[in-house]
XYZ file of C-alpha atoms in Angstrom:
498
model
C 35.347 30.965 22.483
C 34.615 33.273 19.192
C 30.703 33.108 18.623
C 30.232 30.118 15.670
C 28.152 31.391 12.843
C 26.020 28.419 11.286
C 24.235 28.364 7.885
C 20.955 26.512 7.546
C 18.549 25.496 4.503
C 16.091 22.718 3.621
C 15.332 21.291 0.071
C 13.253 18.505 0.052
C 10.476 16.736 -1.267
C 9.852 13.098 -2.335
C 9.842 11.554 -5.644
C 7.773 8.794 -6.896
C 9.519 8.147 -10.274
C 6.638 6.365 -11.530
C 4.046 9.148 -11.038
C 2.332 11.252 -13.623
C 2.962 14.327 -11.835
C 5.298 16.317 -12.469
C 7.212 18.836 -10.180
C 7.870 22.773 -11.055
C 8.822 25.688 -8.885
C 5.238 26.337 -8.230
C 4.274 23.084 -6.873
C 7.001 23.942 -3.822
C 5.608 27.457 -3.427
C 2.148 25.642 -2.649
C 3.738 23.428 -0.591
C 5.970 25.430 1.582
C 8.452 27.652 0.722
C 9.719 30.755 3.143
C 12.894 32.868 1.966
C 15.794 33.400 4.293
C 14.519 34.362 7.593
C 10.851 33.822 7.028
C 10.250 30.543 8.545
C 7.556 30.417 10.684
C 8.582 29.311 14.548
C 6.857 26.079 13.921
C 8.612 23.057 12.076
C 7.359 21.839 9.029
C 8.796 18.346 8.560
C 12.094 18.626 6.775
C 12.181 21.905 7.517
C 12.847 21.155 11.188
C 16.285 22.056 11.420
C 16.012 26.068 10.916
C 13.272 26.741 13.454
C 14.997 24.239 15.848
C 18.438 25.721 15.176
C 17.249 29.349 16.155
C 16.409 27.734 19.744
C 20.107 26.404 19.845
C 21.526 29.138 18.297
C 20.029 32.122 20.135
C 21.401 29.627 23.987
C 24.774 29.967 22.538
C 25.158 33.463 21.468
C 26.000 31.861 17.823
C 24.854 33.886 14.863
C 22.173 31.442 12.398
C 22.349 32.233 8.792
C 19.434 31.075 7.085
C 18.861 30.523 3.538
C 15.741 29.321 1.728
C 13.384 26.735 2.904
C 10.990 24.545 0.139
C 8.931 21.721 0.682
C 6.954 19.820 -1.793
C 4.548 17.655 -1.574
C 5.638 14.378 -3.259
C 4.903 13.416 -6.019
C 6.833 12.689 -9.685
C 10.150 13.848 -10.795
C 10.818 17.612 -10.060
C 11.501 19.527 -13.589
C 15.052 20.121 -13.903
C 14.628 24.073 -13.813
C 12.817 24.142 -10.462
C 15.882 21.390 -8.965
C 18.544 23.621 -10.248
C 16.627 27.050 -9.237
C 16.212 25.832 -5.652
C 19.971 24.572 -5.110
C 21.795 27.245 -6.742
C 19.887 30.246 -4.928
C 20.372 28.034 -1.801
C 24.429 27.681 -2.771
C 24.582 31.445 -3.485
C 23.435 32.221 0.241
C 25.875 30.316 1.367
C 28.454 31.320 -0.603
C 27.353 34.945 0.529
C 27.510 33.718 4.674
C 30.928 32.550 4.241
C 32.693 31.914 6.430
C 30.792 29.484 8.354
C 31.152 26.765 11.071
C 29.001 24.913 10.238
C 25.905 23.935 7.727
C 23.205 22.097 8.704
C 20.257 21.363 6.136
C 16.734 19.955 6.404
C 16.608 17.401 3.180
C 14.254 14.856 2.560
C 16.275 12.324 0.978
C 14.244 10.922 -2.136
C 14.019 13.708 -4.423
C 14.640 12.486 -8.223
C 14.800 15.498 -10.455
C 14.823 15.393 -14.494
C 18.774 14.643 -15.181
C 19.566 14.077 -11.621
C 19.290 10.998 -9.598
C 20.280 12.202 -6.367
C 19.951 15.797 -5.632
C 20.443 15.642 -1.926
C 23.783 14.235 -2.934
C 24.618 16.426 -5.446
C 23.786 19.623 -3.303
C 26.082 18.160 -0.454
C 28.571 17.955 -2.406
C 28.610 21.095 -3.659
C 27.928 22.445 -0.205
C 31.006 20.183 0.664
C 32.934 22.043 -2.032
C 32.413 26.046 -0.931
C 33.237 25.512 2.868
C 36.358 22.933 2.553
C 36.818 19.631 4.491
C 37.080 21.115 8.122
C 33.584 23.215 8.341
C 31.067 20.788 9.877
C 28.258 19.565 7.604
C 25.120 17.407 8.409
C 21.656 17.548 7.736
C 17.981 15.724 9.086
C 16.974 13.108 6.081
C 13.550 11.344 6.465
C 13.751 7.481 6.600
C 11.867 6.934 3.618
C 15.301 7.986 1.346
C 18.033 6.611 -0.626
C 21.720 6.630 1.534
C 23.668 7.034 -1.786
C 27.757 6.766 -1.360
C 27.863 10.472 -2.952
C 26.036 11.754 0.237
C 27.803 9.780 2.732
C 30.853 11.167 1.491
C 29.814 14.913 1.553
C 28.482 14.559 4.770
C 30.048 14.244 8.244
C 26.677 12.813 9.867
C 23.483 12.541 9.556
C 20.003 11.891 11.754
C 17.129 10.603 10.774
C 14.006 10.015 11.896
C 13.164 7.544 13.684
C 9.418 6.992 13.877
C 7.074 5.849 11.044
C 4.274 7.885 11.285
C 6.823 10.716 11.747
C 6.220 12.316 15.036
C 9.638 12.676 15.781
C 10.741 15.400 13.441
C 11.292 17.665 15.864
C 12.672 15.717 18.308
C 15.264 14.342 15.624
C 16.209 17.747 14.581
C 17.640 18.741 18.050
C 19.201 15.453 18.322
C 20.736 16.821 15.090
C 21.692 20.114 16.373
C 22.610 18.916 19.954
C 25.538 16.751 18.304
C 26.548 20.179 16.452
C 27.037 22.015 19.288
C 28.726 19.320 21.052
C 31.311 19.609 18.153
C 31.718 23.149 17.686
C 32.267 23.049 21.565
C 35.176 20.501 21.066
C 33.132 17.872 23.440
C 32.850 15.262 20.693
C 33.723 14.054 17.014
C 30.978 12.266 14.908
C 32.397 9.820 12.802
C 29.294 8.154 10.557
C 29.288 4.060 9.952
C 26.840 2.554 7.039
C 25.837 -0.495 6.365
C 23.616 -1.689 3.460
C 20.527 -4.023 4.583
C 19.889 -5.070 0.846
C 16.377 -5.402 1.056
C 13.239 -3.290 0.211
C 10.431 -3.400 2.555
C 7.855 -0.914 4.814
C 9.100 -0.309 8.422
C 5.807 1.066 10.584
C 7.292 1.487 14.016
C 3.055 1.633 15.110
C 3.394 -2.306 15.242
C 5.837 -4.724 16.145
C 8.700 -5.832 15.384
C 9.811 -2.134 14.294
C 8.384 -0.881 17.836
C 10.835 -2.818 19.311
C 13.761 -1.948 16.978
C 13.775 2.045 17.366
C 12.700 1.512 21.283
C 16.111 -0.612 21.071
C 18.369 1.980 18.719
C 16.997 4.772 21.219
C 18.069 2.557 24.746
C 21.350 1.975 22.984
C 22.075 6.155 22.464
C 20.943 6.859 25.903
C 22.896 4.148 27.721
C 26.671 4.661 25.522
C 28.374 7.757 25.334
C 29.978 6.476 22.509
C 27.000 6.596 20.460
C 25.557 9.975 19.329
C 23.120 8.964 17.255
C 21.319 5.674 15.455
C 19.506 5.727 12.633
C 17.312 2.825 10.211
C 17.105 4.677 6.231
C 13.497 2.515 5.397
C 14.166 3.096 1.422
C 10.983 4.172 -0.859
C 10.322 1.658 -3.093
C 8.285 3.902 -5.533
C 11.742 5.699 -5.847
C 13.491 3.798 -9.191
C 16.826 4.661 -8.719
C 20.815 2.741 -8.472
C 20.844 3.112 -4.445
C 17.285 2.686 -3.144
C 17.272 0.320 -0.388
C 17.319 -0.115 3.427
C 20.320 0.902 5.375
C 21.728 1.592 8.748
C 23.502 4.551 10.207
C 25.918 5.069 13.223
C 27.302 8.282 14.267
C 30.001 7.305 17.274
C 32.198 9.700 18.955
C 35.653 9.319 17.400
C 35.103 5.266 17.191
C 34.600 4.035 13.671
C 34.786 0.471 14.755
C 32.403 0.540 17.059
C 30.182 2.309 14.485
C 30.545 -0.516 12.027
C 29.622 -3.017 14.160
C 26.753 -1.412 15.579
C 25.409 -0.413 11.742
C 26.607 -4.226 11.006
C 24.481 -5.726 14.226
C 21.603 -3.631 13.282
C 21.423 -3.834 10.089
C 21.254 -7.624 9.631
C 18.566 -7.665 12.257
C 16.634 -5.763 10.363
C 17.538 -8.058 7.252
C 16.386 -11.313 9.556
C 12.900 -9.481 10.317
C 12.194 -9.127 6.189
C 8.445 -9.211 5.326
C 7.218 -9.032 8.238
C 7.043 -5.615 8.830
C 4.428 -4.510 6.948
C 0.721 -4.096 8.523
C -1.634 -7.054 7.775
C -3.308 -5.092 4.671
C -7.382 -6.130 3.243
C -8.554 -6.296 -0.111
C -11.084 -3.371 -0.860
C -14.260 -5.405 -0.411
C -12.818 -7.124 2.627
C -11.806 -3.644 4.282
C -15.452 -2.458 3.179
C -16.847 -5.619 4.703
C -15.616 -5.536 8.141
C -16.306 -1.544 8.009
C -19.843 -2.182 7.385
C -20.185 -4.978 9.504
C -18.867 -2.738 12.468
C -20.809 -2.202 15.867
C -18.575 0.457 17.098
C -17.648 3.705 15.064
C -15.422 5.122 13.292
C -13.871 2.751 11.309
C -11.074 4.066 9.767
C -9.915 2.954 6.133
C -6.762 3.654 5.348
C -6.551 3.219 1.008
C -2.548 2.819 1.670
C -1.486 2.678 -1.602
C -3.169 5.734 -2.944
C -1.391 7.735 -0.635
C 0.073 11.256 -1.635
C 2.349 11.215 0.868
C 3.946 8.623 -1.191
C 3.934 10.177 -4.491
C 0.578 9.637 -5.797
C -2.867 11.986 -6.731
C -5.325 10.738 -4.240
C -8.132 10.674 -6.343
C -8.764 7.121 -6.691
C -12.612 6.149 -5.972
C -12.344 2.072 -5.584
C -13.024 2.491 -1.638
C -15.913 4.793 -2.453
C -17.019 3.300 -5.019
C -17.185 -0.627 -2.872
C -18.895 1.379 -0.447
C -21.440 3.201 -2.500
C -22.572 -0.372 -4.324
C -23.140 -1.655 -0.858
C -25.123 1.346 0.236
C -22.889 2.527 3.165
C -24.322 5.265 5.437
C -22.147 8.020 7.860
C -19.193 7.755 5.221
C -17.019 10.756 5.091
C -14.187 10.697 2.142
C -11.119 12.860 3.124
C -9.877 13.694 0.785
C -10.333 13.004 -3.473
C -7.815 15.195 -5.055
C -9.634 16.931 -8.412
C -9.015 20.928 -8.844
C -11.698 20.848 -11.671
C -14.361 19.579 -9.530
C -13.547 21.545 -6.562
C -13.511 24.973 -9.387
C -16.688 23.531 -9.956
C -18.350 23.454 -6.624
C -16.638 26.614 -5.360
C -18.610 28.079 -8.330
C -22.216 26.778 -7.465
C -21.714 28.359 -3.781
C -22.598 26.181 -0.688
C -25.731 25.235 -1.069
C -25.779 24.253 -4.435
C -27.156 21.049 -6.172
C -25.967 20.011 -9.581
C -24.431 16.558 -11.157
C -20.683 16.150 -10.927
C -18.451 14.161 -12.157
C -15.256 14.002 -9.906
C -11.826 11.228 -9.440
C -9.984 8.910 -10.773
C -8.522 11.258 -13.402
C -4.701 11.001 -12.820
C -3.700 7.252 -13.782
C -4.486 3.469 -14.295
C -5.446 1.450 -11.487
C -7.643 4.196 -9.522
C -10.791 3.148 -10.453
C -13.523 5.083 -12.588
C -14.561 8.698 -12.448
C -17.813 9.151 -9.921
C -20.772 10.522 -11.396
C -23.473 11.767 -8.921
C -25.779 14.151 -7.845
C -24.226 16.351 -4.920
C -24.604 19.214 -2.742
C -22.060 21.569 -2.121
C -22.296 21.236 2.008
C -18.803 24.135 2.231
C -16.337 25.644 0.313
C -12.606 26.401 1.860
C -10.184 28.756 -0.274
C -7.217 28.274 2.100
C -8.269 24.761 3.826
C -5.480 23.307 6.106
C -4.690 20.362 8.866
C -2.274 19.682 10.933
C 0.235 17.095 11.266
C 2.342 17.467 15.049
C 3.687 21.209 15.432
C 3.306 21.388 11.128
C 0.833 22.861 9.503
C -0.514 20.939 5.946
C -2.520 23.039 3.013
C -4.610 20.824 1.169
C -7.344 23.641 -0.307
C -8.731 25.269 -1.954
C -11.015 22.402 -1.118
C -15.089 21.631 -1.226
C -17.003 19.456 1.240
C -19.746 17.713 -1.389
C -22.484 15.582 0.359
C -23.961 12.638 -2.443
C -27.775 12.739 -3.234
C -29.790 9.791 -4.602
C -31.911 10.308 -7.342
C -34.845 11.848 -5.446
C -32.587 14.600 -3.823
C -32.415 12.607 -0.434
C -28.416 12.716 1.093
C -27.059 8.924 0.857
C -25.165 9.159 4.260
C -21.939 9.797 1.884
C -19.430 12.897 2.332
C -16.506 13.378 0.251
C -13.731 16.085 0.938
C -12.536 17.566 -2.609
C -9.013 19.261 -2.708
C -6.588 21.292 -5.523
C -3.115 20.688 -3.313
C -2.223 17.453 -2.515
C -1.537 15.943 0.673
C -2.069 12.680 2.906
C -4.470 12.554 5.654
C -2.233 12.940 8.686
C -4.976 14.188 11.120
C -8.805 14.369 12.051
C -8.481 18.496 11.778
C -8.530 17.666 8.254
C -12.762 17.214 8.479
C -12.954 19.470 11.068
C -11.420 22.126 9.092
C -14.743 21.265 6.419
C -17.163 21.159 8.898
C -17.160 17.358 9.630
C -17.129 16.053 13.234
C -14.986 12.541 12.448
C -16.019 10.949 15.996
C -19.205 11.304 14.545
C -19.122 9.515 11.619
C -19.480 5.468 10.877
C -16.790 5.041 8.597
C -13.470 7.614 7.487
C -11.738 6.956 4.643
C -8.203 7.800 4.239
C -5.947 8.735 1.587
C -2.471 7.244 3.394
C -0.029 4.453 4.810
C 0.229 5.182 8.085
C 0.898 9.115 9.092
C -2.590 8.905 10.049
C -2.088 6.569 12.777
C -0.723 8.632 15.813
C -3.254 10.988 15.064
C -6.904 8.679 14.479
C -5.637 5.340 16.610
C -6.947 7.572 19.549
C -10.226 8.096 18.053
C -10.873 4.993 15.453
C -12.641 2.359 17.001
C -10.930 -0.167 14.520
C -8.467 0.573 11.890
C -8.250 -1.387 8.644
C -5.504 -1.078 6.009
C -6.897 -1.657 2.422
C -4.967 -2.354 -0.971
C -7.115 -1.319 -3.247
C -6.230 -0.888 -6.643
C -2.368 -0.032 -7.257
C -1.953 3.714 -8.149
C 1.566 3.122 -6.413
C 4.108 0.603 -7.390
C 3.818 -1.622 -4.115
C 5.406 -4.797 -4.603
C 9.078 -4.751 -5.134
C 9.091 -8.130 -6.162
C 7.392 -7.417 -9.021
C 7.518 -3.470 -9.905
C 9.144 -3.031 -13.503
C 12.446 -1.222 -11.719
C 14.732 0.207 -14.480
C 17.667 1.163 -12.091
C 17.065 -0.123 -8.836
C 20.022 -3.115 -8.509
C 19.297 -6.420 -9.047
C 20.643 -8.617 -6.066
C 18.565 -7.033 -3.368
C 15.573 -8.816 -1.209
C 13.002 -9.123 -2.416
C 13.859 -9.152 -6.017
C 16.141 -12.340 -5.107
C 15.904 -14.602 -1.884
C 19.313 -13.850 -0.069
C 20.878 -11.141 -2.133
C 23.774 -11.867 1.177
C 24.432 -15.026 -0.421
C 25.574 -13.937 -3.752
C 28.669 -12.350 -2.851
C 27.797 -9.213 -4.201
């Protein structure tokens, strides 16, 4: 058998079309971004595929191509320039591999750029256009995407992953590549089965019933040859667009029936589980409450919906502020997002004392700036955590600690960053300085990609809605595109026909 020669890619970021911030080519180069052959050997989420695929590659004797990798984090729609940049010099590397076997891509699955609603979709097609309908093409999405028809049709599978926080990313990305050898070798045919949920909702597979559900679509892979792969698409609800929504992938061998059903059987139990999903989530003074009123430490706080992992700044200071009325001690903040304030402090040195002003700068609904006397307790020009085998940039970043009036430190630490990102992990205070089993009470910018990483630490965890910097109720959020007859914008959108 001829050594197969595989090209590989990622593009991905995800797109919170009712955001204030705006993508460019820059904000990806902050991110992530590594030109062809320049990935590090470590995965970085949707980048998975390429340092995976030189593992798989290099046991076959198969030559990898790689093209460009880019990452960023979410946030609003990506400028049209920077969406058309990224996918054309990714097209032209393929172009210049040809031929290939195969192509296998790392995408997200939500991006929304300025005149394109789906650019995973568009990319795959084009992609599906250069190699012709017999070279094998598939890619790793993240379940928080849109399944749009344009996709499915470009694409002869796909895997996603399964877990909600995402630990799996690796994992998923040589389940990926595992079914591409298997087809290159002859050993199987994927043949990909949808089916559309109709419903809008948040899937944490830390809690039951989702637990349950991927422990169940993971027994059913390993126990049926049939079925390569199984996959839930959760849908991101801050993503206003014509396909948004839950769905339900099966990738048989060579059996499309069986691939309905299963995406059928699947998918409607999902449907019968609707709102009830979701963590039980506290009001900010309730979450501050039950913090305070704590006899074990740390409490964690998660502030869920002001979560840049889903699109928005992270600077909103309702948590800190509930806390700082009720005169909270062994507080650390990680993180506010505000580049000004963190210029600021990186100016005065560690060390210094001065009044600052800092979050709640970026939108409506995150509460009012903070004004206080601080000291500037560190300063971090390239400050980074970690979430699983990725590493996350979130500085330039300043550690402040807040004075009272006299001078004295209140007991309250806030983490100030320039690059945006969710708090996935404790190394994000340890990278500042902070000891987090030390402290009474953490405060988190996320949903829940902090969980795998603090349940082991956190004494009690306790998700808070406060404020609504992200558009969390699909009931009520003032959708432009996103259909009509889907749950829970009507009862049973099954029953209408549609």
């Amino acid at each position: 058998m001829a050594a197969k020669r595989i090209f590989t890619a990622a593009m991905a970021t995800e797109t919170n079309t009712f955001s204030p911030i705006a993508i460019d080519r820059r904000a990806f180069e902050e991110s992530f971004y590594a030109a062809p052959g320049a990935h590090p050997e470590t995965a970085t989420l949707c980048t998975a595929p390429i340092p995976v695929g030189r593992r798989f590659c290099a046991a076959e004797g198969w030559e990898l191509i790689e093209g460009s990798a880019a990452w960023a984090d979410p946030a609003g729609l990506v400028s049209g320039p920077a969406h058309v940049g990224l996918r054309d010099e990714i097209l032209d590397q393929l172009r210049a591999a040809l031929p290939v076997d195969a192509v296998v891509l790392g995408l997200h699955g939500a991006m929304v750029a300025q005149g394109c609603d789906d650019p995973e979709g568009d990319l795959l097609a084009r992609v599906r256009e250069i190699v012709g309908p017999e070279v094998l093409v598939c890619a790793e999405l993240d379940p928080h995407s849109h399944l749009t028809a344009k996709r499915v049709a470009a694409a002869d599978f796909f895997v996603v992953f399964k877990e909600f926080p995402h630990t799996d990313f690796v994992d998923r990305a040589e389940d990926l590549w595992r079914i591409v050898v298997d087809t290159l070798h002859g050993r199987v045919r994927p043949v990909m089965s949808t089916y559309d949920c109709r419903m809008i909702d948040i899937f944490p597979t830390s809690r039951q019933p989702m637990r349950g559900f991927v422990d169940r679509m993971m027994r059913i892979e390993a126990e049926d040859a049939r079925v390569l792969s199984l996959s839930a698409i959760h849908g991101f609800m801050a993503g206003d667009v014509p396909e948004m929504g839950t769905k339900m992938i099966a990738v048989t061998d060579g059996d499309a029936a069986l691939g309905a059903e299963l995406a059928e059987r699947l998918g409607q139990e999902l449907f019968a589980n609707r709102g009830r999903h979701m963590m039980p989530v506290l009001s900010g003074e309730e979450a501050v409450a039950q913090a305070m009123a704590a006899e074990v430490f740390p409490v964690v706080i998660a502030d869920i919906w002001d979560n840049p992992g889903g699109g928005t700044a992270g600077d909103a200071t309702v948590v800190l502020k509930a806390l700082m009325a009720r005169g909270a001690t062994g507080v650390a903040v990680g993180t506010i997002w505000d580049p000004i304030a963190v210029g600021l402090c990186t100016a005065a040195g560690v060390g210094g004392v001065m009044p600052l002003r800092f979050g709640a700068k970026s939108a409506p609904d995150t509460g009012e700036p903070v004004d206080a006397l601080v000291r500037v307790e560190a300063v971090e020009p390239e400050a980074a955590m970690v979430f699983g085998e990725s590493v996350v940039p979130f500085g330039p970043a300043a550690l402040i600690a807040l004075l009272d009036a006299t001078g004295q430190d209140t007991g309250v630490q806030v983490i100030l960053n320039t690059v945006r990102a969710q708090s996935y992990d404790p190394s994000l205070f340890t990278a500042m300085g902070i000891d987090p089993t030390a402290q009474k009470i953490l405060v988190l910018k996320s949903t829940n990609h902090f969980y795998a990483a603090f349940a082991p630490i956190a004494a009690k965890i306790l998700y808070c809605s406060a404020g609504k910097p992200y558009p969390n109720d699909p009931a009520t959020n003032p959708y432009r595109f996103v259909r009509p007859d889907i749950w829970p914008r009507v009862a049973d959108p099954f029953a209408t026909g549609a």
